XYZ file of C-alpha atoms in Angstrom:
684
model
C -25.247 21.973 26.361
C -27.715 24.325 27.995
C -31.270 24.164 26.604
C -33.854 26.970 27.672
C -36.510 25.838 24.989
C -35.427 24.229 22.039
C -32.074 22.326 21.417
C -30.670 21.677 17.962
C -29.061 18.407 16.727
C -26.415 17.643 14.054
C -24.501 14.566 14.838
C -24.999 13.926 18.553
C -23.408 10.855 20.445
C -24.563 10.537 23.802
C -25.505 7.925 26.426
C -29.093 6.248 26.910
C -30.445 9.590 27.530
C -27.877 12.317 26.552
C -26.839 14.977 28.940
C -29.289 17.822 27.721
C -28.852 21.639 28.061
C -30.348 23.296 30.723
C -33.542 25.582 30.943
C -34.047 28.251 33.168
C -35.485 26.436 36.563
C -34.234 22.991 35.047
C -31.246 21.198 36.676
C -28.947 19.649 34.033
C -26.609 17.084 35.777
C -24.714 16.459 32.585
C -25.596 12.705 32.956
C -27.621 10.089 31.430
C -30.419 7.680 32.493
C -27.590 5.113 32.420
C -25.692 6.978 35.245
C -28.720 6.398 37.561
C -28.656 2.680 36.754
C -24.844 2.313 36.973
C -25.012 -0.646 39.476
C -27.273 -2.691 37.002
C -24.719 -4.020 35.054
C -24.340 -7.741 35.443
C -20.960 -8.791 33.917
C -17.731 -7.524 32.487
C -16.365 -8.271 28.739
C -12.774 -8.805 28.628
C -11.208 -7.893 25.272
C -7.896 -9.340 23.795
C -6.364 -7.335 21.183
C -2.807 -8.394 21.065
C -0.954 -10.378 18.602
C -1.360 -13.462 20.484
C -4.935 -13.542 22.218
C -4.385 -17.284 23.493
C -1.363 -16.101 25.710
C -3.034 -12.829 26.734
C -6.100 -14.900 27.825
C -3.736 -17.070 29.910
C -2.076 -14.079 31.512
C -5.387 -12.487 32.372
C -6.598 -15.615 33.908
C -3.507 -15.937 35.993
C -3.812 -12.549 37.090
C -7.313 -12.941 38.138
C -6.805 -16.230 39.858
C -4.179 -14.450 42.099
C -6.327 -11.705 43.163
C -10.034 -13.044 43.242
C -12.345 -16.055 42.529
C -12.564 -17.128 38.884
C -15.620 -19.191 37.915
C -14.464 -22.917 36.975
C -16.039 -25.841 35.518
C -14.905 -29.440 34.970
C -14.683 -31.737 31.933
C -13.901 -35.532 31.470
C -10.976 -36.257 28.975
C -12.091 -38.433 25.969
C -10.252 -40.872 23.797
C -7.475 -38.920 21.986
C -7.582 -35.698 23.998
C -4.989 -34.218 26.132
C -5.904 -31.641 28.908
C -5.043 -28.594 27.053
C -6.458 -29.480 23.682
C -9.719 -30.350 25.467
C -9.935 -27.192 27.274
C -9.371 -25.149 24.131
C -12.275 -26.922 22.440
C -14.386 -26.412 25.574
C -13.518 -22.747 25.484
C -14.058 -22.400 21.806
C -10.386 -21.339 21.070
C -10.559 -23.621 18.093
C -13.277 -21.648 16.509
C -11.125 -18.565 16.525
C -7.988 -20.415 15.210
C -6.185 -20.151 18.623
C -3.808 -22.745 19.853
C -2.501 -23.982 23.086
C -0.099 -21.593 24.844
C 2.401 -22.160 27.641
C 0.248 -19.925 29.570
C -2.791 -22.145 29.041
C -0.743 -25.226 30.263
C 0.245 -23.219 33.411
C -3.414 -22.294 34.118
C -4.512 -25.714 34.007
C -1.446 -27.160 36.001
C -2.402 -24.648 38.790
C -6.027 -25.606 38.912
C -5.031 -29.280 38.610
C -1.844 -29.734 40.797
C -2.075 -33.460 40.698
C -2.966 -34.114 37.233
C -1.078 -36.955 35.913
C 0.991 -36.831 32.619
C -0.059 -38.404 30.483
C -3.688 -38.120 31.478
C -5.943 -41.112 30.981
C -9.352 -41.352 29.515
C -12.013 -40.269 32.047
C -9.719 -37.979 33.803
C -11.312 -34.887 35.360
C -9.871 -31.672 34.567
C -10.745 -28.274 36.045
C -10.760 -25.215 33.725
C -11.471 -21.579 33.946
C -15.018 -21.109 32.889
C -14.260 -17.984 30.489
C -14.745 -19.313 26.877
C -14.414 -17.033 24.027
C -17.924 -15.526 23.249
C -17.270 -13.559 20.104
C -14.605 -11.831 17.978
C -13.778 -8.081 18.584
C -13.049 -6.005 15.437
C -10.700 -3.036 16.283
C -8.664 -0.350 14.408
C -5.536 1.368 15.209
C -4.922 4.819 13.557
C -1.520 6.266 12.535
C -0.515 9.682 10.686
C 2.192 8.624 8.274
C 3.335 12.148 7.981
C 4.651 11.915 11.437
C 7.914 9.914 11.787
C 7.341 8.445 15.282
C 3.793 7.226 14.051
C 5.044 6.105 10.762
C 7.477 3.943 12.671
C 4.790 2.442 14.726
C 2.633 1.772 11.656
C 5.399 -0.432 10.310
C 6.040 -2.377 13.487
C 2.254 -3.073 14.157
C 1.852 -4.099 10.408
C 4.617 -6.859 10.744
C 3.679 -7.843 14.458
C 0.125 -8.028 14.061
C -0.015 -9.427 10.535
C -1.901 -12.538 11.611
C -4.555 -10.605 12.995
C -5.007 -7.952 10.471
C -8.394 -7.753 8.451
C -7.834 -4.540 6.442
C -6.263 -1.021 5.841
C -7.876 2.096 4.839
C -5.978 5.363 3.760
C -7.316 9.043 3.972
C -4.652 11.541 3.119
C -1.761 10.765 5.495
C -4.159 8.785 8.016
C -3.690 5.178 8.037
C -6.297 3.101 9.778
C -5.558 -0.729 10.067
C -8.332 -3.166 11.047
C -7.897 -6.165 13.056
C -9.590 -8.991 14.695
C -9.543 -9.674 18.771
C -11.432 -11.805 20.825
C -13.570 -11.427 23.938
C -14.867 -13.434 27.088
C -17.502 -12.689 29.439
C -16.859 -12.590 33.114
C -19.943 -12.770 34.997
C -19.534 -10.836 38.195
C -21.382 -7.745 39.224
C -20.076 -4.555 38.072
C -19.466 -3.451 41.501
C -16.784 -0.877 42.643
C -14.772 -3.579 44.261
C -15.107 -5.664 41.101
C -14.235 -2.820 38.863
C -10.894 -2.436 40.823
C -10.234 -6.238 40.581
C -11.075 -6.623 36.820
C -8.946 -3.254 35.897
C -6.065 -4.993 37.370
C -5.635 -7.122 34.220
C -5.572 -4.413 31.660
C -2.365 -3.830 29.868
C -1.497 -1.022 27.688
C 0.468 -1.160 24.452
C 2.241 1.919 23.300
C 2.627 0.608 19.663
C -1.193 0.451 19.059
C -1.814 3.295 21.710
C -4.546 1.310 23.294
C -5.297 -1.258 25.907
C -4.344 -4.680 24.175
C -6.064 -6.319 27.051
C -9.091 -4.206 28.443
C -12.076 -4.927 30.682
C -15.543 -3.228 29.795
C -18.535 -2.986 31.946
C -21.486 -4.584 30.254
C -24.747 -2.955 30.536
C -28.156 -4.513 30.835
C -31.140 -3.273 28.979
C -29.353 -1.583 26.226
C -31.646 0.863 24.172
C -32.336 -0.138 20.286
C -31.270 2.456 17.824
C -33.769 4.009 15.447
C -34.871 2.515 12.269
C -33.850 4.629 10.368
C -28.113 41.618 11.936
C -30.818 39.519 10.956
C -30.443 36.065 12.546
C -32.879 33.468 13.734
C -32.688 34.751 17.284
C -33.815 38.012 15.930
C -36.726 36.653 14.137
C -37.699 34.509 17.187
C -38.024 37.902 19.252
C -40.070 39.113 16.631
C -42.598 36.468 17.053
C -43.704 38.495 20.165
C -43.924 41.813 18.188
C -46.424 41.748 15.219
C -46.647 41.907 12.407
C -45.147 38.379 12.289
C -43.629 37.229 9.016
C -45.511 34.223 7.387
C -42.241 32.267 6.983
C -38.924 32.328 8.695
C -36.075 33.834 6.490
C -32.494 34.178 8.186
C -30.290 31.110 7.913
C -28.567 29.734 10.803
C -25.109 30.785 9.085
C -26.217 34.261 10.018
C -25.195 33.555 13.505
C -21.802 32.666 12.278
C -20.664 36.152 10.753
C -21.901 35.562 7.389
C -25.149 36.220 5.365
C -26.180 33.252 3.110
C -25.433 29.590 2.702
C -22.516 28.960 0.007
C -23.092 27.344 -3.534
C -20.050 25.304 -3.424
C -21.756 22.337 -1.880
C -24.033 21.798 -4.908
C -22.296 18.453 -5.750
C -23.442 17.102 -2.525
C -27.228 18.220 -3.015
C -28.357 15.142 -4.447
C -28.470 11.921 -2.332
C -25.984 9.127 -3.113
C -22.731 10.843 -3.598
C -20.207 8.641 -1.925
C -17.781 11.260 -1.404
C -19.957 13.544 0.597
C -19.989 13.806 4.372
C -22.514 12.482 6.713
C -23.462 13.908 10.087
C -23.899 11.142 12.819
C -26.140 12.384 15.381
C -25.960 10.223 18.681
C -28.605 11.596 20.919
C -32.343 11.374 21.109
C -34.113 9.979 18.028
C -34.983 12.947 15.504
C -38.540 13.814 14.678
C -39.511 13.905 11.114
C -40.173 17.511 10.736
C -40.814 18.701 7.023
C -37.468 20.552 7.065
C -35.641 17.498 8.192
C -37.006 14.709 6.147
C -34.694 15.439 3.281
C -31.500 15.026 5.513
C -33.126 11.905 7.259
C -33.716 10.481 3.783
C -37.333 10.005 4.617
C -40.596 10.355 2.580
C -42.630 13.481 2.479
C -44.998 14.021 5.363
C -47.790 16.501 6.180
C -46.999 20.266 6.194
C -45.535 21.634 9.426
C -47.313 24.517 11.282
C -46.454 27.923 10.993
C -42.901 28.757 12.718
C -44.515 31.292 15.133
C -45.824 30.961 17.859
C -43.179 28.519 19.366
C -44.037 25.449 21.293
C -42.780 24.809 24.702
C -39.576 22.906 24.610
C -39.143 19.565 26.563
C -35.418 18.726 27.130
C -36.318 14.936 27.672
C -37.961 14.867 24.132
C -36.877 17.573 21.922
C -33.071 17.840 22.323
C -31.875 15.648 19.206
C -34.554 17.387 16.909
C -33.616 20.910 17.949
C -29.972 20.229 17.284
C -30.815 18.561 13.943
C -32.590 21.779 12.780
C -29.761 23.789 13.219
C -27.501 21.578 11.302
C -29.486 20.476 8.282
C -33.044 22.233 8.160
C -34.218 22.547 4.583
C -35.824 25.972 5.673
C -38.540 25.343 3.007
C -41.584 27.036 4.420
C -41.807 27.079 8.186
C -38.251 26.822 9.421
C -34.782 28.589 9.176
C -32.159 26.993 6.816
C -29.420 24.972 8.412
C -25.810 25.091 7.897
C -25.674 21.955 5.858
C -29.144 21.293 4.322
C -27.784 19.076 1.656
C -25.958 16.641 3.926
C -27.642 13.401 5.186
C -28.128 13.101 8.882
C -27.965 9.659 10.665
C -29.946 9.706 14.022
C -28.455 7.314 16.490
C -30.175 7.163 20.132
C -27.612 4.650 21.540
C -25.852 3.732 24.709
C -22.332 4.524 25.366
C -21.153 0.887 24.879
C -22.807 0.871 21.546
C -20.420 3.694 20.073
C -17.864 1.133 19.149
C -20.530 -0.905 17.115
C -21.768 2.464 15.433
C -17.801 3.315 14.434
C -17.509 -0.225 13.089
C -20.467 0.191 10.960
C -19.263 3.373 9.409
C -15.556 2.339 9.260
C -15.396 1.258 5.493
C -17.989 3.669 4.340
C -17.057 6.240 1.824
C -17.348 9.984 2.709
C -16.135 11.780 5.927
C -18.277 10.872 9.067
C -18.807 14.067 11.456
C -19.919 12.619 14.856
C -21.799 15.159 17.096
C -22.238 14.502 20.599
C -23.554 17.066 23.284
C -23.556 14.865 26.296
C -21.360 13.196 28.657
C -20.041 9.751 28.776
C -20.862 7.528 31.766
C -17.415 7.142 33.311
C -16.836 4.795 36.215
C -13.068 5.197 35.985
C -10.784 7.537 37.780
C -8.347 9.542 35.848
C -5.285 8.744 37.628
C -2.786 9.752 34.890
C -2.496 12.591 32.145
C -3.017 9.623 29.599
C -5.917 7.889 31.200
C -8.388 10.051 29.587
C -7.187 8.850 26.278
C -8.251 5.258 26.962
C -11.184 5.570 29.396
C -14.143 4.974 29.311
C -13.152 2.164 26.650
C -14.995 3.770 23.754
C -12.513 6.719 23.788
C -9.771 4.404 22.264
C -12.420 3.541 19.315
C -13.257 7.277 18.688
C -9.528 8.327 18.543
C -8.915 5.372 16.191
C -11.598 6.494 13.844
C -11.030 8.747 10.801
C -14.199 10.698 11.317
C -14.372 13.987 13.163
C -15.957 14.156 16.547
C -17.569 17.519 17.542
C -18.579 17.683 21.286
C -20.142 20.069 23.573
C -17.864 21.683 26.477
C -21.208 21.465 28.620
C -22.324 23.657 31.524
C -23.673 23.177 34.994
C -24.111 25.228 38.198
C -20.371 24.859 38.992
C -18.611 25.741 35.689
C -15.729 23.452 35.001
C -12.298 24.413 33.748
C -11.708 21.090 31.805
C -8.247 19.743 32.212
C -6.314 16.556 31.384
C -7.262 15.034 34.881
C -11.155 16.057 34.099
C -13.227 12.871 34.503
C -15.966 14.434 32.103
C -15.616 12.818 28.787
C -15.328 13.498 25.609
C -15.065 17.200 26.496
C -11.543 16.365 28.009
C -10.169 15.261 24.585
C -10.030 18.587 22.776
C -6.316 18.307 21.999
C -6.792 15.108 19.860
C -6.390 15.384 16.192
C -10.074 14.215 15.498
C -11.884 15.858 18.347
C -13.308 19.392 18.423
C -14.669 20.697 21.720
C -17.016 23.694 21.468
C -18.151 26.139 24.315
C -20.552 29.046 23.847
C -19.625 32.753 23.495
C -21.492 36.175 24.244
C -20.926 38.954 21.813
C -18.797 36.507 19.853
C -17.777 39.050 17.065
C -17.541 42.056 19.141
C -14.623 43.539 20.996
C -16.304 42.330 24.435
C -16.698 38.722 23.304
C -16.386 36.486 26.276
C -17.389 32.874 27.476
C -20.567 33.060 29.390
C -20.557 32.448 33.012
C -22.502 29.327 32.765
C -20.430 27.478 30.065
C -17.251 25.206 30.716
C -13.956 26.239 29.293
C -10.364 25.195 29.412
C -7.348 26.660 30.422
C -5.163 23.694 29.391
C -6.275 24.036 25.653
C -8.717 21.423 25.636
C -11.822 23.735 24.361
C -11.064 24.308 20.595
C -13.393 26.973 19.672
C -16.467 29.216 20.737
C -19.508 29.780 18.895
C -22.857 31.557 19.545
C -25.062 29.494 21.659
C -27.818 31.878 22.678
C -28.743 32.957 25.992
C -31.426 32.907 28.568
C -32.894 36.289 27.233
C -32.081 35.365 23.523
C -32.648 31.905 22.746
C -32.336 29.968 19.288
C -35.202 28.793 17.494
C -35.160 25.249 15.792
C -37.322 22.251 15.105
C -38.546 20.343 18.147
C -41.020 17.671 16.776
C -42.600 16.627 13.624
C -44.396 19.860 13.219
C -43.152 22.800 15.469
C -40.263 24.826 16.517
C -39.249 25.822 19.836
C -36.489 27.690 21.646
C -33.169 26.785 23.538
C -29.656 27.824 24.269
C -26.397 26.471 25.580
C -23.167 24.938 24.320
C -25.245 22.005 22.513
C -26.547 24.703 20.370
C -22.907 25.925 19.913
C -21.886 22.625 18.999
C -24.541 22.101 16.373
C -23.721 25.326 14.515
C -19.900 24.230 14.375
C -20.724 20.703 13.205
C -23.131 22.309 10.545
C -20.446 24.581 9.394
C -17.759 21.702 9.363
C -20.285 19.451 7.266
C -20.844 22.101 4.673
C -16.972 22.621 4.374
C -16.444 19.025 3.674
C -19.435 19.111 1.123
C -17.761 21.801 -0.686
C -14.368 20.347 -0.755
C -15.002 16.458 -0.253
C -11.922 15.410 -2.034
C -9.763 17.598 0.338
C -11.230 17.048 3.543
C -10.578 13.266 3.460
C -10.077 12.815 7.376
C -11.121 14.521 10.600
C -7.645 15.799 11.449
C -7.458 17.950 8.299
C -10.860 19.430 8.674
C -10.108 20.190 12.429
C -6.854 21.868 11.210
C -8.711 24.152 8.852
C -11.463 25.263 11.462
C -8.694 25.982 13.876
C -6.944 28.022 11.411
C -10.211 30.271 10.173
C -11.477 30.668 13.733
C -11.341 34.288 14.724
C -8.699 34.911 17.597
C -10.407 35.921 20.756
C -10.371 39.504 21.319
C -9.129 39.484 24.964
C -6.372 37.654 26.709
C -8.933 36.274 29.375
C -11.135 34.728 26.542
C -7.977 33.545 24.793
C -6.850 31.706 27.797
C -10.057 29.854 27.834
C -10.464 28.683 24.244
C -7.484 27.458 22.224
C -8.420 28.546 18.500
C -10.916 31.394 19.208
C -14.357 32.105 17.653
C -15.784 30.178 14.841
C -16.025 32.448 11.886
C -17.790 31.312 8.501
C -15.907 34.297 6.423
C -13.313 31.916 5.418
C -15.003 28.572 5.712
C -15.661 27.901 2.141
C -12.625 29.121 0.507
C -10.401 26.593 -1.191
C -8.358 24.973 1.719
C -5.207 24.820 -0.245
C -5.457 28.594 -1.301
C -3.452 31.184 0.617
C -5.631 33.783 1.905
C -4.126 37.191 2.442
C -5.711 40.648 3.476
C -3.180 43.596 3.424
C -3.728 46.836 5.127
C -6.296 48.953 3.081
C -7.316 46.016 0.958
C -9.823 43.071 0.873
C -9.179 39.442 1.492
C -7.280 38.004 -1.522
C -6.139 34.547 -2.432
C -2.674 33.483 -3.763
C -2.062 30.114 -5.504
C 1.562 29.919 -4.057
C 3.278 31.744 -1.182
C 6.923 31.393 -0.299
C 8.298 32.448 3.137
C 11.506 34.458 3.291
C 12.678 32.757 6.475
C 12.823 29.408 7.872
C 11.413 30.357 11.385
C 9.860 33.210 13.191
C 10.505 34.404 16.720
C 7.616 36.238 18.711
C 7.886 38.751 21.726
C 4.969 39.110 23.957
C 3.477 42.756 24.180
C 2.206 41.914 27.698
C 5.935 41.443 29.235
C 8.215 42.153 26.306
C 9.720 38.615 26.633
C 10.165 36.167 23.768
C 7.647 33.396 23.985
C 9.049 30.294 25.750
C 8.248 28.101 22.786
C 11.295 29.641 20.878
C 11.519 29.828 17.169
C 8.469 28.487 15.284
C 9.224 26.848 11.855
C 7.238 28.757 9.335
C 5.732 25.534 7.765
C 3.807 25.209 11.305
C 1.917 28.653 10.896
C -1.665 28.292 10.626
C -2.719 31.917 10.698
C -1.636 35.300 11.450
C -4.115 38.001 12.523
C -3.521 41.538 13.381
C -5.591 42.800 16.444
C -5.705 46.134 18.272
C -6.156 45.869 21.976
C -6.630 48.926 23.932
C -3.698 51.062 23.100
C -1.601 48.054 21.857
C -1.427 46.655 18.070
C -0.028 43.380 17.439
C -0.534 39.983 15.963
C -2.149 36.706 17.106
C -0.007 33.785 15.557
C -1.542 30.329 15.218
C 0.972 27.712 14.814
C 0.972 23.823 15.134
C 4.787 22.985 16.586
C 4.343 19.176 15.496
C 2.033 17.327 13.049
C -0.901 16.156 14.692
C -0.878 18.477 17.457
C -3.624 20.863 18.132
C -3.353 24.482 16.812
C -2.307 26.956 19.690
C -2.870 30.737 19.453
C -0.340 33.187 20.909
C -0.902 36.057 22.878
C -0.667 39.595 21.175
C 2.829 39.530 20.018
C 5.256 41.484 17.838
C 7.739 39.695 15.505
C 11.485 39.624 16.566
C 14.425 39.808 14.320
C 17.139 36.917 14.369
C 20.464 36.232 12.516
C 18.806 35.493 9.215
C 15.683 37.806 9.224
C 14.088 40.984 10.828
C 10.715 42.549 10.572
C 12.278 45.310 8.087
C 12.878 42.629 5.575
C 10.139 40.897 3.282
C 8.296 38.264 5.251
C 7.067 36.209 2.326
C 6.613 36.427 -1.484
C 3.343 35.681 -3.243
C 3.116 34.633 -7.021
C 0.166 36.899 -7.733
C -3.303 36.451 -9.256
C -5.557 38.661 -11.332
C -5.970 41.129 -8.461
C -2.953 40.479 -6.297
C 0.420 41.456 -7.922
C 3.389 39.224 -7.472
C 5.798 40.971 -5.008
C 7.530 40.585 -1.440
C 5.265 41.235 1.320
C 6.618 42.902 4.733
C 5.023 41.467 7.982
C 3.698 44.959 8.710
C 1.316 45.058 5.741
C -0.254 41.990 6.919
C -3.583 42.049 8.742
C -4.667 38.293 7.960
C -2.625 35.383 6.552
C -4.233 31.980 6.452
C -1.888 29.561 4.543
C -3.457 26.647 2.651
C -3.459 23.205 4.397
C -0.441 22.378 2.199
C 1.316 25.396 3.756
C 3.882 27.818 2.255
C 7.135 26.280 0.625
C 10.571 27.761 1.006
C 12.835 27.031 -2.051
C 16.534 27.550 -1.569
C 17.832 31.132 -1.991
C 14.427 32.205 -3.350
C 15.011 35.460 -5.574
C 11.610 36.582 -5.043
C 12.292 37.674 -1.216
C 15.222 39.883 -2.183
């Protein structure tokens, strides 16, 4: 999120004014304009997402009455009315098909202790002035491949069937839509009232979210819009004539590749419903000629030459800079983006509007890749390890969506080791199945790769990957307005590179990457393991590398000693589990045996005078991929390293034969993983 001159934008979701990368001499707090106006909110919205909103409303009112002052009004009973039905009508319960619960009767009794029964015509009845103001669509997400989540899916389908509005399937992901209701509590959003109103919240583990939750309503919301030859090297050549007429190197050259793939051709024409879309929640993107195709806008006047660069203004150019890295067509005056054929939806919205954004995308075809390089406004304290998955309130909606969120780890003067109790969000969600957190790296593909001293990281595994982000001395060029390019660096730029790569991967295989969890799993598998233990402890999957990004995600990728990377249609392991011994202390890893069906990658590495492997694994379905320290393979009762490790069925350039583990330099199983037939003879 650090910007020195120009910031690229792919799909960025941020607050009113997103947290912007920092330039030399420019302070970046990681906050938004909304943070400076945090006391301007005038009310709370209390949402009821449970299976019986009428009963939940009553429970909430009773709690509020015990701990504070609830606004009340008075009605007069008319002919044919009883107190409960009259109150329901006044509170608009009847419009939402909600009845009179025992809890509602208790609320009326406590407010009217002397109310006669039956009550006569003309009787005055005091009631809480908390009418239902609107319906609240919400979603619950489940992975049916995980037994525990499938059990919850079955339970919620039955118990919430009266509130259900729809269901969507994407691979093993199941997303159920429901309708809740909301009331408005018109009290100032002061710290005291925050504490009071939070007391009514109720978490439900079946839907994995708060079924009763309080959300501070913002005043003055902002409306959305109407609608080694790398770019860094060429930026430096701008000051060393002769200057080329047009810029040439594509941004993929920053990710250890040379040119964009051809496999995304099917998504080169607008309107293909299966193709992905990048949703950038940040500042509005300016219509630079290299961006108008992705923005689905008409042609405009030609841009100026790419050199010299225009001065970057973080308050105006952040979103447009990220957009160039992701989707620039690179036609005449720019560098080609990582996903030039992917459509870009620019969304400069407030944090509370993220839920509305997700609702608008929920039933649309094609994978949505949300890019966010800011920090949510968060008035909530992280009191438990699970609080971060529910606060601020838009987090629950993000985790229940089927898209993929690519967010920046951020940076500031005091670098953060992001943990499960870190209040900064969404960068504290990197272990969730549809969130990728990106930090920056220096010398990313060399033996001295490291996280720069200005970039956030996580020793708790919450930062997923690192990617080039430039530096103060070597900044990344990109679009900054409708006619010019500028320079910037930071974790925002790293995030744009990763988001663009992911969008292009999804464009090549749109029928396979049907949800964010699958795309994240593949990114983690193909990332190059960090070359040092120090860097490996700060980023869970390693450094993003485009080398294998556009290969068939169901193919088994294999590089044997002295050979190039080959692919095999099928791969069968010769053992059910593997055991790993750390080369650092010669002890078996505490995780114990790893099922081979959970292996996501094996990479041979030489560090100093030690040779071993980094093994990527996912112990449980839905969990993030972890990377081991440098290890050797241990024998057990059924298998040893001197025996065949797996068997490949062969291809035109890869003979069918058993493979020993010592031969393996790189192994990346396909998304479907290897299979283990009983007593398979190929391993003998």
